[in-house]
Short mmCIF file of C-alpha atoms (C1' of nucleotides) in Angstrom, two decimals:
data_model
loop_
_atom_site.label_atom_id
_atom_site.label_comp_id
_atom_site.label_asym_id
_atom_site.label_seq_id
_atom_site.Cartn_x
_atom_site.Cartn_y
_atom_site.Cartn_z
CA VAL U 1 196.61 514.43 179.16
CA SER U 2 198.53 515.40 182.28
CA ALA U 3 201.98 516.86 182.62
CA ALA U 4 203.20 513.37 183.56
CA ALA U 5 201.80 512.04 180.31
CA GLU U 6 203.82 514.65 178.45
CA ARG U 7 207.01 513.17 179.83
CA GLY U 8 205.72 509.65 179.19
CA TYR U 9 203.94 507.00 181.23
CA ARG U 10 205.79 505.06 183.91
CA ILE U 11 205.87 501.28 183.87
CA GLY U 12 203.40 500.84 186.73
CA GLU U 13 200.66 502.81 185.01
CA VAL U 14 201.30 501.06 181.71
CA ALA U 15 201.05 497.68 183.43
CA GLU U 16 197.76 498.56 185.07
CA ARG U 17 196.24 499.86 181.86
CA ALA U 18 197.31 496.76 179.95
CA GLY U 19 196.24 494.34 182.67
CA VAL U 20 199.69 492.82 183.16
CA THR U 21 202.48 493.12 185.74
CA THR U 22 205.62 495.22 185.42
CA ARG U 23 207.57 491.97 185.29
CA THR U 24 205.72 491.02 182.11
CA ILE U 25 206.60 494.34 180.47
CA ARG U 26 210.28 493.97 181.35
CA TYR U 27 210.24 490.38 180.11
CA TYR U 28 208.67 491.40 176.79
CA GLU U 29 211.31 494.10 176.42
CA GLU U 30 213.99 491.50 177.16
CA ARG U 31 212.55 489.26 174.45
CA GLY U 32 212.42 492.11 171.95
CA LEU U 33 208.65 492.45 171.76
CA LEU U 34 208.42 496.00 172.96
CA GLY U 35 211.66 497.66 172.00
CA THR U 36 213.75 499.36 174.65
CA ALA U 37 211.65 502.10 176.15
CA ASP U 38 212.89 505.63 176.02
CA ARG U 39 215.29 506.14 178.91
CA SER U 40 218.83 506.98 179.90
CA LYS U 41 220.70 503.89 181.13
CA GLY U 42 219.54 502.46 184.44
CA ALA U 43 216.88 505.15 184.77
CA HIS U 44 213.11 504.75 184.76
CA ARG U 45 211.38 503.55 181.62
CA LEU U 46 208.97 505.95 179.94
CA TYR U 47 206.25 504.94 177.51
CA THR U 48 204.04 506.66 174.95
CA GLU U 49 200.36 506.07 174.20
CA ALA U 50 201.44 504.15 171.11
CA ASP U 51 203.57 501.84 173.29
CA ILE U 52 200.55 501.11 175.45
CA GLY U 53 198.38 500.38 172.43
CA ARG U 54 201.00 497.99 171.16
CA LEU U 55 201.23 496.16 174.50
CA VAL U 56 197.45 495.88 174.80
CA GLU U 57 197.34 494.34 171.35
CA LEU U 58 200.03 491.80 172.21
CA VAL U 59 198.24 490.83 175.42
CA ARG U 60 195.01 490.35 173.51
CA LEU U 61 196.59 488.11 170.91
CA ARG U 62 198.23 486.15 173.72
CA ASP U 63 195.10 485.73 175.83
CA LEU U 64 192.38 485.37 173.21
CA LEU U 65 194.32 483.31 170.69
CA GLY U 66 196.74 481.56 173.02
CA LEU U 67 199.80 482.60 171.02
CA SER U 68 203.32 482.06 172.37
CA LEU U 69 205.72 484.98 172.57
CA GLU U 70 207.52 483.50 169.59
CA ASP U 71 204.26 483.61 167.64
CA LEU U 72 203.73 487.17 168.77
CA VAL U 73 207.03 488.26 167.27
CA ASP U 74 205.56 487.60 163.82
CA PHE U 75 202.54 489.73 164.52
CA ALA U 76 204.65 492.32 166.27
CA ASP U 77 205.60 493.56 162.82
CA THR U 78 202.00 494.57 162.36
CA GLY U 79 202.11 496.54 165.55
CA GLN U 80 205.37 498.12 164.59
CA ALA U 81 204.06 499.06 161.21
CA ARG U 82 200.99 500.60 162.76
CA ALA U 83 202.94 502.26 165.52
CA ALA U 84 205.12 503.80 162.85
CA LEU U 85 201.91 504.72 161.10
CA ARG U 86 200.54 506.54 164.11
CA ASP U 87 203.80 508.16 165.15
CA GLN U 88 205.32 509.17 161.86
CA TRP U 89 202.29 509.61 159.69
CA ALA U 90 202.28 513.38 159.93
CA GLU U 91 206.06 513.61 159.99
CA SER U 92 208.96 512.67 157.85
CA ALA U 93 207.41 510.04 155.60
CA SER U 94 206.76 510.56 151.94
CA ASP U 95 203.59 509.30 150.30
CA GLU U 96 205.48 506.34 148.87
CA GLU U 97 206.71 505.42 152.33
CA ARG U 98 203.22 505.78 153.76
CA LEU U 99 201.76 503.58 151.07
CA ALA U 100 204.42 500.95 151.74
CA ILE U 101 203.56 500.99 155.45
CA VAL U 102 199.85 500.60 154.76
CA GLU U 103 200.36 497.82 152.25
CA ALA U 104 202.65 495.94 154.61
CA ALA U 105 200.12 496.16 157.42
CA ILE U 106 197.11 494.89 155.45
CA PRO U 107 198.10 491.22 155.06
CA LEU U 108 199.13 491.03 158.72
CA VAL U 109 195.77 492.36 159.90
CA GLU U 110 194.12 489.90 157.52
CA ARG U 111 196.04 487.06 159.14
CA GLN U 112 194.90 488.20 162.55
CA ILE U 113 191.30 488.24 161.37
CA GLU U 114 191.63 484.72 160.04
CA LEU U 115 193.04 483.46 163.35
CA VAL U 116 190.30 485.20 165.31
CA ASN U 117 187.63 483.73 163.05
CA ALA U 118 189.07 480.24 163.39
CA ARG U 119 188.90 480.66 167.14
CA ARG U 120 185.35 481.89 166.96
CA ALA U 121 184.33 478.85 164.93
CA LYS U 122 185.83 476.50 167.51
CA LEU U 123 184.15 478.33 170.36
CA ASP U 124 180.82 478.31 168.54
CA GLU U 125 181.11 474.56 168.08
CA PHE U 126 182.00 474.08 171.74
CA ALA U 127 179.09 476.28 172.82
CA GLY U 128 176.72 474.24 170.68
CA GLU U 129 177.87 470.98 172.23
CA LEU U 130 177.51 472.38 175.72
CA GLU U 131 173.96 473.53 174.99
CA THR U 132 173.11 470.06 173.68
CA LYS U 133 174.57 468.53 176.82
CA LEU U 134 172.58 470.86 179.04
CA ALA U 135 169.36 470.05 177.19
CA THR U 136 170.02 466.32 177.61
CA LEU U 137 170.64 466.77 181.31
CA HIS U 138 167.40 468.71 181.70
CA GLU U 139 165.51 465.95 179.89
CA ARG U 140 166.92 463.30 182.19
CA GLN U 141 166.19 465.45 185.18
CA ALA U 142 162.56 465.70 184.11
CA GLU U 143 162.30 461.95 183.52
CA LEU U 144 163.81 461.04 186.85
CA GLY U 145 162.01 463.80 188.68
CA THR U 146 158.58 462.66 187.55
CA GLU U 147 159.39 459.03 188.33
CA THR U 148 160.64 459.68 191.83
CA ALA U 149 158.28 462.50 192.72
CA VAL P 1 185.81 448.48 168.39
CA SER P 2 188.89 446.28 168.13
CA ALA P 3 190.14 443.61 170.51
CA ALA P 4 192.71 446.12 171.77
CA ALA P 5 189.92 448.53 172.61
CA GLU P 6 188.31 445.81 174.70
CA ARG P 7 191.37 445.69 176.92
CA GLY P 8 191.62 449.48 176.99
CA TYR P 9 193.49 452.11 174.99
CA ARG P 10 197.21 452.63 175.52
CA ILE P 11 198.59 456.03 176.43
CA GLY P 12 200.04 456.74 172.98
CA GLU P 13 196.73 456.29 171.21
CA VAL P 14 194.93 458.35 173.83
CA ALA P 15 197.48 461.14 173.45
CA GLU P 16 197.09 461.20 169.68
CA ARG P 17 193.30 461.26 169.83
CA ALA P 18 193.32 464.07 172.37
CA GLY P 19 195.99 466.10 170.58
CA VAL P 20 198.46 466.11 173.47
CA THR P 21 201.68 464.27 174.36
CA THR P 22 202.01 461.29 176.67
CA ARG P 23 203.89 463.55 179.05
CA THR P 24 200.83 465.76 179.40
CA ILE P 25 198.65 462.78 180.27
CA ARG P 26 201.10 461.58 182.93
CA TYR P 27 201.37 465.10 184.32
CA TYR P 28 197.58 465.45 184.54
CA GLU P 29 197.43 462.12 186.33
CA GLU P 30 200.14 463.34 188.70
CA ARG P 31 198.11 466.46 189.40
CA GLY P 32 194.95 464.45 190.04
CA LEU P 33 193.05 465.57 186.95
CA LEU P 34 192.65 462.18 185.37
CA GLY P 35 192.65 459.68 188.20
CA THR P 36 195.11 456.83 188.17
CA ALA P 37 194.44 454.81 185.06
CA ASP P 38 193.56 451.18 185.42
CA ARG P 39 196.79 449.23 185.79
CA SER P 40 198.86 447.00 188.01
CA LYS P 41 201.79 448.88 189.54
CA GLY P 42 204.54 449.90 187.17
CA ALA P 43 202.69 448.33 184.25
CA HIS P 44 201.21 450.05 181.20
CA ARG P 45 198.29 452.43 181.68
CA LEU P 46 195.00 451.47 180.06
CA TYR P 47 192.19 453.92 179.30
CA THR P 48 188.49 453.69 178.46
CA GLU P 49 186.50 455.72 175.93
CA ALA P 50 185.12 457.73 178.87
CA ASP P 51 188.68 458.56 179.96
CA ILE P 52 189.43 459.88 176.48
CA GLY P 53 186.27 461.97 176.43
CA ARG P 54 187.21 463.46 179.76
CA LEU P 55 190.72 464.32 178.59
CA VAL P 56 189.45 465.89 175.38
CA GLU P 57 187.12 468.06 177.42
CA LEU P 58 189.92 469.20 179.72
CA VAL P 59 192.16 470.06 176.77
CA ARG P 60 189.37 472.07 175.20
CA LEU P 61 188.73 474.07 178.35
CA ARG P 62 192.47 474.65 178.63
CA ASP P 63 193.01 475.73 175.02
CA LEU P 64 189.82 477.62 174.25
CA LEU P 65 189.32 479.31 177.60
CA GLY P 66 192.94 479.51 178.73
CA LEU P 67 192.23 477.88 182.10
CA SER P 68 195.05 476.81 184.40
CA LEU P 69 195.18 473.24 185.66
CA GLU P 70 194.04 474.54 189.02
CA ASP P 71 190.98 476.05 187.34
CA LEU P 72 190.39 472.76 185.55
CA VAL P 73 190.16 470.89 188.84
CA ASP P 74 186.93 472.76 189.57
CA PHE P 75 185.44 471.77 186.24
CA ALA P 76 186.84 468.28 186.56
CA ASP P 77 183.95 467.53 188.87
CA THR P 78 181.67 468.07 185.90
CA GLY P 79 183.65 465.59 183.91
CA GLN P 80 183.65 463.12 186.75
CA ALA P 81 179.94 463.46 187.22
CA ARG P 82 179.34 462.90 183.53
CA ALA P 83 181.84 460.07 183.33
CA ALA P 84 179.99 458.44 186.18
CA LEU P 85 176.84 459.19 184.25
CA ARG P 86 178.07 457.43 181.16
CA ASP P 87 179.70 454.51 182.95
CA GLN P 88 177.31 453.72 185.71
CA TRP P 89 174.03 454.87 184.28
CA ALA P 90 172.81 451.39 183.40
CA GLU P 91 174.43 449.82 186.42
CA SER P 92 174.31 450.04 190.15
CA ALA P 93 172.74 453.48 190.61
CA SER P 94 169.25 454.02 191.91
CA ASP P 95 166.97 456.66 190.44
CA GLU P 96 167.70 458.94 193.38
CA GLU P 97 171.43 458.60 192.74
CA ARG P 98 170.95 459.24 189.03
CA LEU P 99 168.92 462.35 189.73
CA ALA P 100 171.60 463.61 192.12
CA ILE P 101 174.29 463.09 189.47
CA VAL P 102 172.25 464.96 186.85
CA GLU P 103 171.41 467.82 189.18
CA ALA P 104 175.05 468.19 190.23
CA ALA P 105 176.18 468.32 186.60
CA ILE P 106 173.73 471.00 185.46
CA PRO P 107 175.18 474.05 187.25
CA LEU P 108 178.72 473.07 186.22
CA VAL P 109 177.74 472.84 182.55
CA GLU P 110 175.98 476.17 182.95
CA ARG P 111 179.18 477.72 184.30
CA GLN P 112 181.08 476.37 181.31
CA ILE P 113 178.53 477.89 178.96
CA GLU P 114 178.89 481.26 180.68
CA LEU P 115 182.66 481.18 180.36
CA VAL P 116 182.47 480.19 176.71
CA ASN P 117 179.98 482.98 176.00
CA ALA P 118 182.17 485.54 177.76
CA ARG P 119 185.04 484.42 175.55
CA ARG P 120 182.90 484.65 172.46
CA ALA P 121 181.90 488.21 173.34
CA LYS P 122 185.54 489.24 173.71
CA LEU P 123 186.48 487.60 170.44
CA ASP P 124 183.55 489.23 168.65
CA GLU P 125 184.69 492.62 169.92
CA PHE P 126 188.26 491.94 168.83
CA ALA P 127 187.08 490.79 165.41
CA GLY P 128 185.04 493.97 165.01
CA GLU P 129 188.01 496.17 165.82
CA LEU P 130 190.22 494.30 163.39
CA GLU P 131 187.66 494.73 160.61
CA THR P 132 187.49 498.45 161.31
CA LYS P 133 191.27 498.65 161.20
CA LEU P 134 191.38 496.78 157.92
CA ALA P 135 188.76 499.09 156.40
CA THR P 136 190.76 502.14 157.49
CA LEU P 137 193.92 500.71 155.97
CA HIS P 138 192.12 500.06 152.67
CA GLU P 139 190.85 503.65 152.64
CA ARG P 140 194.33 505.04 153.17
CA GLN P 141 195.69 502.71 150.54
CA ALA P 142 193.13 504.04 148.06
CA GLU P 143 193.89 507.67 148.92
CA LEU P 144 197.64 507.23 148.63
CA GLY P 145 197.36 504.98 145.61
CA THR P 146 195.41 507.50 143.56
CA GLU P 147 197.73 510.33 144.57
CA THR P 148 200.92 508.53 143.63
CA ALA P 149 199.56 506.62 140.64
"C1'" DT F 1 213.21 436.76 169.52
"C1'" DT F 2 212.76 441.31 167.43
"C1'" DG F 3 210.68 445.91 167.43
"C1'" DC F 4 207.76 449.07 169.13
"C1'" DT F 5 205.66 451.21 172.86
"C1'" DC F 6 205.58 451.68 177.35
"C1'" DC F 7 207.83 452.74 182.17
"C1'" DT F 8 210.24 456.01 185.70
"C1'" DC F 9 213.45 459.42 186.98
"C1'" DA F 10 215.26 463.84 186.23
"C1'" DC F 11 217.01 467.91 184.17
"C1'" DG F 12 215.62 471.73 180.72
"C1'" DT F 13 212.45 475.42 179.13
"C1'" DC F 14 208.92 479.02 178.62
"C1'" DA F 15 206.62 482.83 180.68
"C1'" DC F 16 206.52 484.87 184.01
"C1'" DG F 17 206.07 485.45 190.01
"C1'" DT F 18 208.38 486.97 193.90
"C1'" DG F 19 211.33 488.73 197.00
"C1'" DA F 20 216.29 491.14 198.12
"C1'" DG F 21 218.75 495.13 198.22
"C1'" DG F 22 219.34 499.55 196.30
"C1'" DT F 23 218.32 504.12 193.78
"C1'" DG F 24 215.38 507.82 191.37
"C1'" DG F 25 211.64 511.47 191.08
"C1'" DC F 26 207.37 514.42 192.64
"C1'" DT O 1 213.65 514.89 203.57
"C1'" DT O 2 210.07 511.37 203.36
"C1'" DG O 3 207.43 507.96 200.65
"C1'" DC O 4 206.41 505.82 196.73
"C1'" DT O 5 207.77 503.82 192.60
"C1'" DC O 6 211.25 502.43 190.04
"C1'" DC O 7 215.82 499.67 189.16
"C1'" DT O 8 218.58 495.07 188.58
"C1'" DC O 9 219.75 490.55 189.89
"C1'" DA O 10 218.29 486.03 190.83
"C1'" DC O 11 215.87 482.15 192.48
"C1'" DG O 12 211.02 479.90 192.33
"C1'" DT O 13 206.99 478.07 189.77
"C1'" DC O 14 203.73 476.18 186.38
"C1'" DA O 15 203.04 473.15 182.60
"C1'" DC O 16 204.98 470.65 180.34
"C1'" DG O 17 209.53 469.02 176.69
"C1'" DT O 18 213.18 465.98 176.22
"C1'" DG O 19 216.35 462.66 176.67
"C1'" DA O 20 218.55 458.42 179.63
"C1'" DG O 21 218.23 453.87 180.77
"C1'" DG O 22 215.28 450.04 181.34
"C1'" DT O 23 211.06 446.81 180.82
"C1'" DG O 24 206.46 445.03 178.88
"C1'" DG O 25 203.29 443.14 175.16
"C1'" DC O 26 201.66 441.77 170.18
#
DNA sequence: TTGCTCCTCACGTCACGTGAGGTGGC
DNA sequence: TTGCTCCTCACGTCACGTGAGGTGGC
C-alpha cells in the first residue's frame, strides 16, 4: 500500500482495476449507486479499497447477470451492508449492531446465489444444445464426406 | 400446424414466442440481423419456423453472453448457414454444397461453445465466492448470536 | 362491418461514449 | 513550471420503448 493509497485511490486507477471507464463511475455516482466519494467540492474524487470492492461487485452483477442499474440498486444494499461490515466492524458498532448487519446481509447474498444459479442452469442448457448441434454437424460431415470422397 | 402457420407467422406471435417485443424484431430487421421478412411492400410481415428459431438463437446469445448487435452479426452467419441447412437441405443443393454448408457451420458453433464455456467458468467462480461469503456470514452470525443470547 | 393486429414515422430513454474547455496535484 | 490526470458540461450513440395516426386481414 503506497502513500497514494493512504490518501485514497484516484478515479482513473479505480476505473482500470474495475474494468470500466471513469465515465461509468461518475454515472453510477450520479445514479446513487456508489455514494459521493470523499472529496471537497469540485476537487478530485478519492476512493477506498472498500469502494473498489463494491464497484467490482456491481460490475459483475451487471455483466454476468445482465442486471439494469435499477436492479443493482436493490443489491447495492448488500454491498453497503458489507462495506459497513468491513469498514466499521472493528470500530463503533456494538455486538447487536454487528449482528443486525450480518443478518441483513445474509438474505441478500442468498438472492444473489439464486440468480447466479438460475443463470448457470440456462447456460448449461444452452451448452448442451450447442454440443448436440455440433455432434449432428459432424455426423452429416462424415456422411457427405464419405459419399463425395 | 394451423392454417395460419401455413401462410406464415405474424410478428406478434413471433415476438411472444421469442420473448421480445415487435419493436425489437423490426429493429433487428433494420440492422440486417433478420433479413427482410417475406412480404409485399408495406404489408404485414410473415415469418417461418426457421425465422423464429433464428431469432430465438440471437436473443439467447444476446441475453446469456451479453453480445452487442454488432457481435451478433458475426454469429448470424451461423444462423444463416443453419437456416439454409434446415430449409434447403432436401431441395436444390448438391452434396458438395451441403458439405460446404456443414463445414462452414462447424467452426462458428465451436466459437459459440467456447464463449458459453468462458461464461460458465466466470459464473462458477462468482458462485464459489458467494458461497464463501455466505459461509463467513453464517459463522459471524453464530459467534455474535451466542455472545448476545 | 367491427375489432384486433399490423404498418410507418418519430420522439423518448437507459447507460454510457466522446470531445470541449478548464483546473488540480505530484 | 511542465505534464498528466482530474473536473464539469453537454451532445452523441446503441438498443430499443412508447405513443400518434393510419391501414390490413380473419
